[in-house]
Coordinates of C-alpha atoms and ligand atoms in Angstrom, one line a residue:
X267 CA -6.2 36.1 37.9
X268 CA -4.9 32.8 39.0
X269 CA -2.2 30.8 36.4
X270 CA -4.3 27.7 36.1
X271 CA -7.1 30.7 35.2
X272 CA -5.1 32.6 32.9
X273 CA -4.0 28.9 31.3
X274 CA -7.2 27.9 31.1
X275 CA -8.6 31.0 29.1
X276 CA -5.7 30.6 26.7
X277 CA -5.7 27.1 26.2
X278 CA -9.7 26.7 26.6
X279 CA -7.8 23.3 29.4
X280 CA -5.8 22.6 32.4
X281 CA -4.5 19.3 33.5
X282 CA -4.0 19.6 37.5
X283 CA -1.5 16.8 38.6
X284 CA -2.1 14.7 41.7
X285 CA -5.0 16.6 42.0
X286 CA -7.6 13.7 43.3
X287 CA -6.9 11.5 46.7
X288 CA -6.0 8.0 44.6
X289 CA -8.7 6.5 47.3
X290 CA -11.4 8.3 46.1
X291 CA -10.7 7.7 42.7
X292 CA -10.4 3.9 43.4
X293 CA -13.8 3.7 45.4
X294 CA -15.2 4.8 42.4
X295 CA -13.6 2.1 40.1
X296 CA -14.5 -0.6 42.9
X297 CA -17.8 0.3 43.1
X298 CA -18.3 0.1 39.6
X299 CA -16.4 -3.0 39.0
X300 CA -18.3 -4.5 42.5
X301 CA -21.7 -4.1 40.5
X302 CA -20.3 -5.6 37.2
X303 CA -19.2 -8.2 38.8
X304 CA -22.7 -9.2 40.1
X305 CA -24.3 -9.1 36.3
X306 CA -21.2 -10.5 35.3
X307 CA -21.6 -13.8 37.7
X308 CA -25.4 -13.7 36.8
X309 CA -24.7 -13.9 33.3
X310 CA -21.4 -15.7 32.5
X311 CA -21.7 -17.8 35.8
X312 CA -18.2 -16.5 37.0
X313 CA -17.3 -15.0 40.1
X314 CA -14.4 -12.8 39.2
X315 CA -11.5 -11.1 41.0
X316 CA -12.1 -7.3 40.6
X317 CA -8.9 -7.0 41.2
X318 CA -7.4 -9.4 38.6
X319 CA -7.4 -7.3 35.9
X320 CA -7.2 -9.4 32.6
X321 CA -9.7 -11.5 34.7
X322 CA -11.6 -8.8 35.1
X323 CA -12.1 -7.5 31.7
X324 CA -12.0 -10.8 29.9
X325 CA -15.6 -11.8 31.8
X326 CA -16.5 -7.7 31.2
X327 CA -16.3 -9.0 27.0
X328 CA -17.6 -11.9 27.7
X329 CA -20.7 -10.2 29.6
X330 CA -20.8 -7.6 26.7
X331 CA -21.4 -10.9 24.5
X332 CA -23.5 -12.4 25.9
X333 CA -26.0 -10.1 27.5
X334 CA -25.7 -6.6 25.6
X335 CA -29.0 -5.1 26.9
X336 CA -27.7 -6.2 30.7
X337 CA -24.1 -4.9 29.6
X338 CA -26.2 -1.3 28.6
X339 CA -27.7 -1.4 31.5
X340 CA -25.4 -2.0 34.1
X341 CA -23.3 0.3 32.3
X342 CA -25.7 2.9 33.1
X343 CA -26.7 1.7 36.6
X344 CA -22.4 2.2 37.6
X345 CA -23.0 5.9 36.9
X346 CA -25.4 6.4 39.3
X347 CA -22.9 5.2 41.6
X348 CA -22.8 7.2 45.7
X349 CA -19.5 7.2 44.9
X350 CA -19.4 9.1 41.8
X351 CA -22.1 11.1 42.8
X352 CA -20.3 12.6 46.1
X353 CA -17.3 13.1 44.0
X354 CA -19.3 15.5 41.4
X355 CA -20.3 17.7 44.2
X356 CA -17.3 17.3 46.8
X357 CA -15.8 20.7 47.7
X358 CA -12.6 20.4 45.7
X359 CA -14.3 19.9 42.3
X360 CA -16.5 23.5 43.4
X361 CA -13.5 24.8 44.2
X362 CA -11.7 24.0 41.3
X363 CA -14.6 25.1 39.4
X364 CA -14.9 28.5 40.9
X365 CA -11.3 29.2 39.6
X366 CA -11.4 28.4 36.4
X367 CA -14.3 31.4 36.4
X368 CA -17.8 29.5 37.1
X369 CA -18.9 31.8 40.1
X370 CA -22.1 29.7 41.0
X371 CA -21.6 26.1 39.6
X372 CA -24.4 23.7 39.4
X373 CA -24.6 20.6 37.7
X374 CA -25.0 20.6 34.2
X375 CA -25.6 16.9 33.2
X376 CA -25.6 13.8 35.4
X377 CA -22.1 12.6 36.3
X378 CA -20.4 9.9 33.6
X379 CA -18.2 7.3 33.7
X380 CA -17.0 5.6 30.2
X381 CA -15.2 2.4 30.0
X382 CA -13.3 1.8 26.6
X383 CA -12.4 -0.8 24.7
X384 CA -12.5 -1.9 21.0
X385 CA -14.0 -5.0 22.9
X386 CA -16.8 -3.6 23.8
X387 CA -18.1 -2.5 20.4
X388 CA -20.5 -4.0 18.1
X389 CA -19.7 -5.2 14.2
X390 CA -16.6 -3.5 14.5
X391 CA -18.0 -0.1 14.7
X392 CA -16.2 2.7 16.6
X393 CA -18.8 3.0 19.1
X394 CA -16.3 3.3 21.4
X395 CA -14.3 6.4 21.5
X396 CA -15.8 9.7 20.6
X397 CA -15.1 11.3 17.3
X398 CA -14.2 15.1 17.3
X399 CA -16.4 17.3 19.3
X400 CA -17.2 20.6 21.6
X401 CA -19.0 19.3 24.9
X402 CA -21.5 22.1 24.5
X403 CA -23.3 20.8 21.4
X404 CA -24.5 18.3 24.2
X405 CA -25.1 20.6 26.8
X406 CA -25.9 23.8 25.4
X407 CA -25.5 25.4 29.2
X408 CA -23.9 28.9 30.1
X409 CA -20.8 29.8 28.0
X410 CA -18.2 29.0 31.1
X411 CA -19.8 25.3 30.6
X412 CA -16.8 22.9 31.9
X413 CA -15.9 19.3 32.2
X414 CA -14.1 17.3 33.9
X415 CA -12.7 13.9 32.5
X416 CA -10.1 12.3 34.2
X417 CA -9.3 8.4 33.9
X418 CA -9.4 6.1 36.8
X419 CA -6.3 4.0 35.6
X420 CA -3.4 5.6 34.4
X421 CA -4.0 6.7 30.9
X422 CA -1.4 7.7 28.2
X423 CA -2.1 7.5 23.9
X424 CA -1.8 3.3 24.4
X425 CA -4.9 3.1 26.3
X426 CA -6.2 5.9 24.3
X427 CA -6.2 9.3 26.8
X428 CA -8.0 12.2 25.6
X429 CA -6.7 14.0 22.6
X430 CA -7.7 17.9 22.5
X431 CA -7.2 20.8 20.3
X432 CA -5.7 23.7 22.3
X433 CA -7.1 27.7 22.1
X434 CA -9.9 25.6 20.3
X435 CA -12.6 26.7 22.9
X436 CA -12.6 30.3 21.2
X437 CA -13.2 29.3 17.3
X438 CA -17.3 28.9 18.1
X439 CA -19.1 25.9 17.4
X440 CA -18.6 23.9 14.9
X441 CA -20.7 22.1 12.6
X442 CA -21.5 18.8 13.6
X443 CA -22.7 15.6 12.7
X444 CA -25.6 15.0 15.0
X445 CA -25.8 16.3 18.8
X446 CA -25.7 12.9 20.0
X447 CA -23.3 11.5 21.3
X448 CA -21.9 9.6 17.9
X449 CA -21.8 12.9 16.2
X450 CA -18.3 14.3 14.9
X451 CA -17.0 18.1 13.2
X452 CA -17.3 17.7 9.8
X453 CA -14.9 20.5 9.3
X454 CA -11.5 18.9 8.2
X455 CA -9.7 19.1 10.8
X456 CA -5.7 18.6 11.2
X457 CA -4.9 15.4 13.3
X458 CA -1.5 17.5 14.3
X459 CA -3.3 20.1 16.2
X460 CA -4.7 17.9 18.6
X461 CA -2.5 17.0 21.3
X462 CA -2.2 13.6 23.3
X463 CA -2.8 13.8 26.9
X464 CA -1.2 11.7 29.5
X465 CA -2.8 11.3 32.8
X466 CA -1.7 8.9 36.4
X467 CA -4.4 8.2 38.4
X468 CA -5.3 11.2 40.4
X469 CA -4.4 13.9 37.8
X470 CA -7.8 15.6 36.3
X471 CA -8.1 17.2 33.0
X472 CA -10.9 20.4 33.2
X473 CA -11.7 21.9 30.1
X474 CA -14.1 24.5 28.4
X475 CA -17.1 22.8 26.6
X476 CA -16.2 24.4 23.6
X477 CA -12.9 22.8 23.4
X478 CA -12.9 20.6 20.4
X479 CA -11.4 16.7 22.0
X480 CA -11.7 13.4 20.6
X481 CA -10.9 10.0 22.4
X482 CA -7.6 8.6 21.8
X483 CA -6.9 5.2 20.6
X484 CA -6.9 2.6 22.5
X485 CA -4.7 -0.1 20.9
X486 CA -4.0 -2.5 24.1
X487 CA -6.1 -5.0 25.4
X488 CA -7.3 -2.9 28.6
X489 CA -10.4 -1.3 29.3
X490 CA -9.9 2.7 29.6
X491 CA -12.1 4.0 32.9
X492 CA -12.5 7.8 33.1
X493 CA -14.9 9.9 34.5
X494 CA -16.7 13.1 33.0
X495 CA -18.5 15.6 35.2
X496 CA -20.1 18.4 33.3
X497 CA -21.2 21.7 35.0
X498 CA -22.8 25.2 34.0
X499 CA -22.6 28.3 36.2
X500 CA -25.8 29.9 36.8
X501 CA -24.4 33.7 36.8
X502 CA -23.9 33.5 33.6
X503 CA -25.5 36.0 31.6
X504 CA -26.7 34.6 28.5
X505 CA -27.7 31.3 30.2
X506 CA -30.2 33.5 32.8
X507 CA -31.2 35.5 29.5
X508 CA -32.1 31.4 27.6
X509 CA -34.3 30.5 31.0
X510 CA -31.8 27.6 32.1
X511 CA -31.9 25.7 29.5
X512 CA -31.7 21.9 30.1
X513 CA -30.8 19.9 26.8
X514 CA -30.5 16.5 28.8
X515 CA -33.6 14.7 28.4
X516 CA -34.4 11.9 31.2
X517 CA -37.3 10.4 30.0
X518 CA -38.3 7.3 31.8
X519 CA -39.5 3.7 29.5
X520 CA -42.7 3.7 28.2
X521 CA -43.4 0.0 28.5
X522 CA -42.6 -2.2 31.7
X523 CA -39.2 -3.6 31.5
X524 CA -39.9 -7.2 32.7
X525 CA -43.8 -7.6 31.6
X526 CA -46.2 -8.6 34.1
X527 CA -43.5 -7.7 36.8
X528 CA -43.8 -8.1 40.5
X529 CA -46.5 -10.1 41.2
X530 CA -48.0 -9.4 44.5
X531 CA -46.9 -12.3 46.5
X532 CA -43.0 -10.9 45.5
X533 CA -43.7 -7.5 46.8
X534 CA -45.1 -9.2 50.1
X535 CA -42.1 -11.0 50.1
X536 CA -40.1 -7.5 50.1
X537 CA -41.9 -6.0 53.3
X538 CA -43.0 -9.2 55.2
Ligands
AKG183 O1 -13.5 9.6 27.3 C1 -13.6 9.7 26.0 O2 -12.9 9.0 25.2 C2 -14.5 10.7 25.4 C3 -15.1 11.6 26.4 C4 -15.6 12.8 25.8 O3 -15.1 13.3 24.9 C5 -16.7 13.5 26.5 O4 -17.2 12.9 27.4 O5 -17.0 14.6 26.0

């Protein structure tokens, strides 16, 4: 069995250094900054430097302010992302899986990208960093389900890096809040176990789905990009035995979005 295998049985985590080309990583952040950018002109009138980086996220807030159901959205259109999409299924991240003891990996939920910030919270609420929980509560996939998070700026406890319990992935799961996403453990647990992670750009943190994490703080002023892929292995026993089961529900809106939208002159417009 290979160290980072052993390592991650014990530890229920591995943090793999340098382990991401920094290009890739960045043509992921560009992308998704390139499409903010066009809601954020759209909305605040600016055309910002995506590069600039307190310019940058000071028109992200100010979009989040203004427009919250554009903000949602766009949010959600930046994970769908070519980009993040060919990373979630390049040959490295199989790889990588296929050590750590998934012998058939397949995609367990669509790939996700969070961007945190105290900013970027309603009323105060701490809708933006994840209270205490096990991956799996989400997923419910085969018992080998993994993730991998990794930030796309470098991330230490400042911006808030992800803190996680070690050897928690073998304690079963815990009670929880809610399965949502805004659930938490409501066991008490011990703010000393949890450990602070520290990442540079590159560096990739795969863990069990069991293991009980929680985001880190993020006391600076910066927006904290990371990624989260989430796979299942389909040799797993127990998860043939459940017939696959698929706990991610894509549903699509029940009403149109824009009412009485496209008229027919616009679509003849589109294939004139
Ligand atoms: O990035 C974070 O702060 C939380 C991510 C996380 O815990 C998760 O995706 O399960």
């Amino acid at each position: 069995m290979s160290e980072i295998r052993k390592q991650f049985n014990e530890d229920g985590f591995v943090i793999l250094r340098n382990f991401l080309d920094k290009e890739i990583v960045n043509e992921i952040y560009t992308e998704a900054r390139k499409i903010f950018a066009v809601q954020i002109k759209r909305v605040t009138g600016k055309s910002v430097d995506i590069d600039n980086k307190s310019e940058f996220e000071n028109a992200m807030f100010e979009f989040f302010e203004k427009d919250f159901t554009a903000f949602v959205n766009t949010g959600k259109t930046v994970q769908h992302s070519f980009s993040l999409h060919r990373l979630g299924v390049d040959p490295k991240i199989e790889a990588v899986l296929k050590e750590v003891g998934l012998s058939s990996p397949i995609i367990g939920a669509r790939a996700a990208m969070q961007f945190n910030s105290r900013f970027l919270s309603k009323n105060g609420s701490k809708h933006w960093k994840l209270d205490a929980h096990q991956d799996w509560r989400t997923g419910q996939g085969s018992l080998d389900s993994t993730v991998i998070w990794f930030p796309m700026v470098d991330a230490g406890a400042d911006i808030g890096a992800l803190q996680v319990i070690p050897g928690s992935h073998k304690i079963g799961l815990q009670e929880s809040s809610t399965s949502g996403y805004q659930g938490g453990i409501t066991a008490d647990l011990k703010e000393d176990a949890f450990i602070q992670t520290e990442f540079q750009v590159g560096d990739i943190l795969v863990f069990s789905a069991f293991l009980i994490h929680q985001s880190g703080n993020n006391i600076t002023n910066n927006i904290r990009w990371s990624v989260q892929l989430r796979y299942n292995n389909l040799d797993e026993p127990t998860f043939i035995e459940r017939g696959y089961p698929m706990a991610y529900i894509y549903q699509p809106e029940k009403e149109l979005v824009t009412p009485d939208f496209p008229t027919v002159a616009q679509l003849q417009e589109v294939f004139s």
